[in-house]
PDB file of C-alpha atoms in Angstrom:
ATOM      1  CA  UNK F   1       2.508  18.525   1.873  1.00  0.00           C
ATOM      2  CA  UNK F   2       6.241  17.474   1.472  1.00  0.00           C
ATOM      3  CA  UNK F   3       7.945  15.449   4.413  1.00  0.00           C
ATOM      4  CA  UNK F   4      10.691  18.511   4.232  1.00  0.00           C
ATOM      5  CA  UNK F   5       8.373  21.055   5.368  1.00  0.00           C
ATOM      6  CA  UNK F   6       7.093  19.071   8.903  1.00  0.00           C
ATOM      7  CA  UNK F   7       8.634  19.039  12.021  1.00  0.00           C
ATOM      8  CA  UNK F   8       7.010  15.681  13.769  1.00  0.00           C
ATOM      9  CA  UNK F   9       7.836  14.571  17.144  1.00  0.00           C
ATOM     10  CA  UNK F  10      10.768  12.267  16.481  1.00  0.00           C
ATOM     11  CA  UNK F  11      12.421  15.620  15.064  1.00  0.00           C
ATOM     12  CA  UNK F  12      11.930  17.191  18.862  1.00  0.00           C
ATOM     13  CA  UNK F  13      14.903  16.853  21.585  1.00  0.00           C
ATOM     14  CA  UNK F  14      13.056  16.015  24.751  1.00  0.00           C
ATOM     15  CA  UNK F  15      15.830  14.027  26.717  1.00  0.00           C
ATOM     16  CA  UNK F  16      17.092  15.504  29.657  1.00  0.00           C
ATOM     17  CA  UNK F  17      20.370  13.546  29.324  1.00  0.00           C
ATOM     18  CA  UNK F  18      20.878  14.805  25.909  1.00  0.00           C
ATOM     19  CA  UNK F  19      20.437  18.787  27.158  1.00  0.00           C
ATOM     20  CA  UNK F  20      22.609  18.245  29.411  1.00  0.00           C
ATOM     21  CA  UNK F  21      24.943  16.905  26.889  1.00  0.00           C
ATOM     22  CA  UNK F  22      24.161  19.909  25.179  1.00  0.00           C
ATOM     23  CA  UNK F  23      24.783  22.602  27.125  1.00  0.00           C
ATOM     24  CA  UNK F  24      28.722  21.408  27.917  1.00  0.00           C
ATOM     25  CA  UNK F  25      30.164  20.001  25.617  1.00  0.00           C
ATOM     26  CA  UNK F  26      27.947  22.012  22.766  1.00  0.00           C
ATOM     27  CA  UNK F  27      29.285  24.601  20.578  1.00  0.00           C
ATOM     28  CA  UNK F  28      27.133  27.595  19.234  1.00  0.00           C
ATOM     29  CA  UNK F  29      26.876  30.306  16.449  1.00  0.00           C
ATOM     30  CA  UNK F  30      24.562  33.079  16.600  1.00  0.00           C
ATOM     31  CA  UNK F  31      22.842  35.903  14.126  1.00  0.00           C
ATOM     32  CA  UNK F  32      20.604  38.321  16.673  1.00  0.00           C
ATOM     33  CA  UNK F  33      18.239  37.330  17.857  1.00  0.00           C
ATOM     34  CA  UNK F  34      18.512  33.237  18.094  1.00  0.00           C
ATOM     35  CA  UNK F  35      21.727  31.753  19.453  1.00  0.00           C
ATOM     36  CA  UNK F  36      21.725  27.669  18.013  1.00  0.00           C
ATOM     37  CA  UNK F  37      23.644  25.497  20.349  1.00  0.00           C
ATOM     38  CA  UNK F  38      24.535  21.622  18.867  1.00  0.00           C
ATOM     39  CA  UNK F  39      26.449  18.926  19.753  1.00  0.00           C
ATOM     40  CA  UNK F  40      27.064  15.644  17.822  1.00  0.00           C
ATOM     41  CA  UNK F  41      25.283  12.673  19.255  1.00  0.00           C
ATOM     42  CA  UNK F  42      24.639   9.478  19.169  1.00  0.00           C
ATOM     43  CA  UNK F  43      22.223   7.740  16.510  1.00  0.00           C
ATOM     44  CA  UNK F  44      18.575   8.353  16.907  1.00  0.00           C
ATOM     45  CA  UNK F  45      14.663   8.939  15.087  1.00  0.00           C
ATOM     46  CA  UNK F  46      16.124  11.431  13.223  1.00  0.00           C
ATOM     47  CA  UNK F  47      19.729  13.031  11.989  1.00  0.00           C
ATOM     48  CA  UNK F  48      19.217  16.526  13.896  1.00  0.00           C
ATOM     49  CA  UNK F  49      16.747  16.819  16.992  1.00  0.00           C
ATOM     50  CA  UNK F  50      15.671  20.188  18.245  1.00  0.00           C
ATOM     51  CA  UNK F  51      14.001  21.966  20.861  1.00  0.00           C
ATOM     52  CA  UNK F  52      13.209  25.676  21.632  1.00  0.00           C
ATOM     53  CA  UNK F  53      13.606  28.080  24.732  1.00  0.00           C
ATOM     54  CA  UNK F  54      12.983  31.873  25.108  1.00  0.00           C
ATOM     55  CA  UNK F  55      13.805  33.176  28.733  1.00  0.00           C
ATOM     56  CA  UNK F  56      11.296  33.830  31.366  1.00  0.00           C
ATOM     57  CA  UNK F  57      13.647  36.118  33.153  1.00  0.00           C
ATOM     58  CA  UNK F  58      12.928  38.683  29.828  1.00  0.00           C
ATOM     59  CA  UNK F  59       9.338  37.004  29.211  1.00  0.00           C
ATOM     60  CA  UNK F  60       7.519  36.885  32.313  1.00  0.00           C
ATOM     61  CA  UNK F  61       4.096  36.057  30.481  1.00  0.00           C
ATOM     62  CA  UNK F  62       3.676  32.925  29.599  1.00  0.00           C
ATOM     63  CA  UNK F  63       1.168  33.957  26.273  1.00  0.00           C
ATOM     64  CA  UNK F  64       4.444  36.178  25.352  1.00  0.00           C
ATOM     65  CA  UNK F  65       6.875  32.814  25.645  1.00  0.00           C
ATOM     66  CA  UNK F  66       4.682  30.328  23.755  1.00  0.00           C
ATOM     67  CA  UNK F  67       3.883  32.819  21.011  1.00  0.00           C
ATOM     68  CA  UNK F  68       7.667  32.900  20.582  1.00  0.00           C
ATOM     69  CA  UNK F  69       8.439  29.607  20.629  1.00  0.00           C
ATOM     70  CA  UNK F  70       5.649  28.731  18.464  1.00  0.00           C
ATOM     71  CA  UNK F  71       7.256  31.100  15.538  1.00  0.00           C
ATOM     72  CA  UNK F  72      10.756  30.205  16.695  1.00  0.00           C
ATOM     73  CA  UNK F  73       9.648  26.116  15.303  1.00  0.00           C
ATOM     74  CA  UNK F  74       7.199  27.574  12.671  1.00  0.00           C
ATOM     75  CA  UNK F  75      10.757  29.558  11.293  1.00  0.00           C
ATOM     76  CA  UNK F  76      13.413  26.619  11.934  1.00  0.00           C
ATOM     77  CA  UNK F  77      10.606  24.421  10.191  1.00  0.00           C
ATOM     78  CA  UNK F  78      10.635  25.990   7.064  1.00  0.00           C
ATOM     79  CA  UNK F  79      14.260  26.461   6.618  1.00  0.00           C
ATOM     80  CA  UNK F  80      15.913  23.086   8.085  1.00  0.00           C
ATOM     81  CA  UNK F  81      15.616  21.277   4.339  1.00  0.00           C
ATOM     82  CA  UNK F  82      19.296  22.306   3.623  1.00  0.00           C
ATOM     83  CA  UNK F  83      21.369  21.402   6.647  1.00  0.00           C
ATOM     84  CA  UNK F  84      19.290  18.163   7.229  1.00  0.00           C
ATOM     85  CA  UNK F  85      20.086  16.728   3.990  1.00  0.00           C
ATOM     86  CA  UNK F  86      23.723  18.366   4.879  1.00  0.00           C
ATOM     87  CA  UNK F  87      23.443  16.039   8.195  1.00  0.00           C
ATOM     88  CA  UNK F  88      22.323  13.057   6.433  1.00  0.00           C
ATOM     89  CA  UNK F  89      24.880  12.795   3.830  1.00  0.00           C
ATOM     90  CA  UNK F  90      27.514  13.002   6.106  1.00  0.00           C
ATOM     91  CA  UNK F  91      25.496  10.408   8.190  1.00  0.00           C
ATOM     92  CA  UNK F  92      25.922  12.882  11.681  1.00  0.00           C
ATOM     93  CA  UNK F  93      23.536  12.888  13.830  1.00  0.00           C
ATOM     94  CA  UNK F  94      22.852  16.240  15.841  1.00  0.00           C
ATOM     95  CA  UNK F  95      20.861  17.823  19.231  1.00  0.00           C
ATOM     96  CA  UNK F  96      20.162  21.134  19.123  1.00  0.00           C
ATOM     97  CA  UNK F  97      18.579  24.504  20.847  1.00  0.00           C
ATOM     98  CA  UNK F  98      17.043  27.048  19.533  1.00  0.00           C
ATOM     99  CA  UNK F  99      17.422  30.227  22.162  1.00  0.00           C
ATOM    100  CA  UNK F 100      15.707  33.546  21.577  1.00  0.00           C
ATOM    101  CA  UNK F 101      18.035  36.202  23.082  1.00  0.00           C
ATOM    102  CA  UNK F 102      16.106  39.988  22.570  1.00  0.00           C
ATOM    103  CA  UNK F 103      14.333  41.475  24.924  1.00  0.00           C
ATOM    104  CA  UNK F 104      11.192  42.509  22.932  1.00  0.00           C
ATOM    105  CA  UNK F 105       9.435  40.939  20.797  1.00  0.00           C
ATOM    106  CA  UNK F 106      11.010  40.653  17.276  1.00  0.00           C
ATOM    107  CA  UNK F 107       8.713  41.021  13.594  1.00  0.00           C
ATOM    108  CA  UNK F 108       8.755  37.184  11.928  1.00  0.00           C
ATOM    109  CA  UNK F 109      10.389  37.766   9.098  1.00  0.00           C
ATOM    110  CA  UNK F 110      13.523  39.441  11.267  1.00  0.00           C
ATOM    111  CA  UNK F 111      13.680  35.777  12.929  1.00  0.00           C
ATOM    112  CA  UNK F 112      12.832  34.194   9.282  1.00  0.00           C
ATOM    113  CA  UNK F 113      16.296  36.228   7.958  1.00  0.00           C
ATOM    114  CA  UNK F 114      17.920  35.601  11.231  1.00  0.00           C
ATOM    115  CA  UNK F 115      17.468  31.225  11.068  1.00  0.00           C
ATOM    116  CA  UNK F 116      18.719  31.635   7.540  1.00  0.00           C
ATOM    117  CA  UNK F 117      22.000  33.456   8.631  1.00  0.00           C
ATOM    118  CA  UNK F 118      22.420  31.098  11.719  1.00  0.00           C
ATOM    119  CA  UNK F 119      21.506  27.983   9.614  1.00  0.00           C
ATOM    120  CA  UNK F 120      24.376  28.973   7.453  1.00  0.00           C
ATOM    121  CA  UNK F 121      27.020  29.802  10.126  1.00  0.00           C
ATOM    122  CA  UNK F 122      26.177  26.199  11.037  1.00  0.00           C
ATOM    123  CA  UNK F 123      26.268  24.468   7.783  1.00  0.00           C
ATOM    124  CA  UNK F 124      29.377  25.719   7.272  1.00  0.00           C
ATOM    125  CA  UNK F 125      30.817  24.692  10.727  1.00  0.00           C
ATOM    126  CA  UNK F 126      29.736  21.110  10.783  1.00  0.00           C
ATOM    127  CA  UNK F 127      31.451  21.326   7.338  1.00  0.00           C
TER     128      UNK F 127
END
């Protein structure tokens, strides 16, 4: 199994100071249904850091949020290959949030074709 193609926990934002960082001075691009928000940060484990959320206001089960989540990282962890090695030659390091934004439940490979689009908005962003 290629390193490419993991998602270990150095890779996973967990600081409260850094979400916070985020979510005001972040900027975002979105293809329905995720919304990505990322800001540039300073150097850590690893050149982008990201964590997941999908709203309990929409989702009031908590089977019906994990199960999301847990295809929201299993989707972002098989596409991230590009715009890491984007990150790392330009030597940026990045937080970011994945947020699921429909109301229902979505079919994976909608949310496979929808990190792809929203992976490229960003690529091309960051530049």
């Amino acid at each position: 199994m290629s390193a490419t193609f993991s998602f270990p926990s150095r890779e996973h934002l967990k600081s409260r100071k850094k979400i916070q960082y985020l979510f005001s001075n972040g900027q975002s691009c979105a293809a329905y249904p995720i919304v990505l928000v990322w800001s540039v940060t300073d150097e850590s484990d690893a050149h982008i850091q990201m964590a997941v959320s999908v709203s309990k206001k929409k989702f009031k089960k908590a089977v019906d949020r994990n199960r999301l989540k847990r295809q929201l990282r299993e989707v972002w962890r098989l596409n991230k290959a590009s715009i890491i090695t984007q990150a790392k030659q330009q030597n940026q390091y990045y937080a970011c949030m994945l947020i699921y934004t429909a109301k229902e439940h979505l079919p994976y490979d909608r949310l496979n074709k929808s990190m792809i689009k929203v992976i490229k908005k960003w690529s091309s962003a960051i530049g």
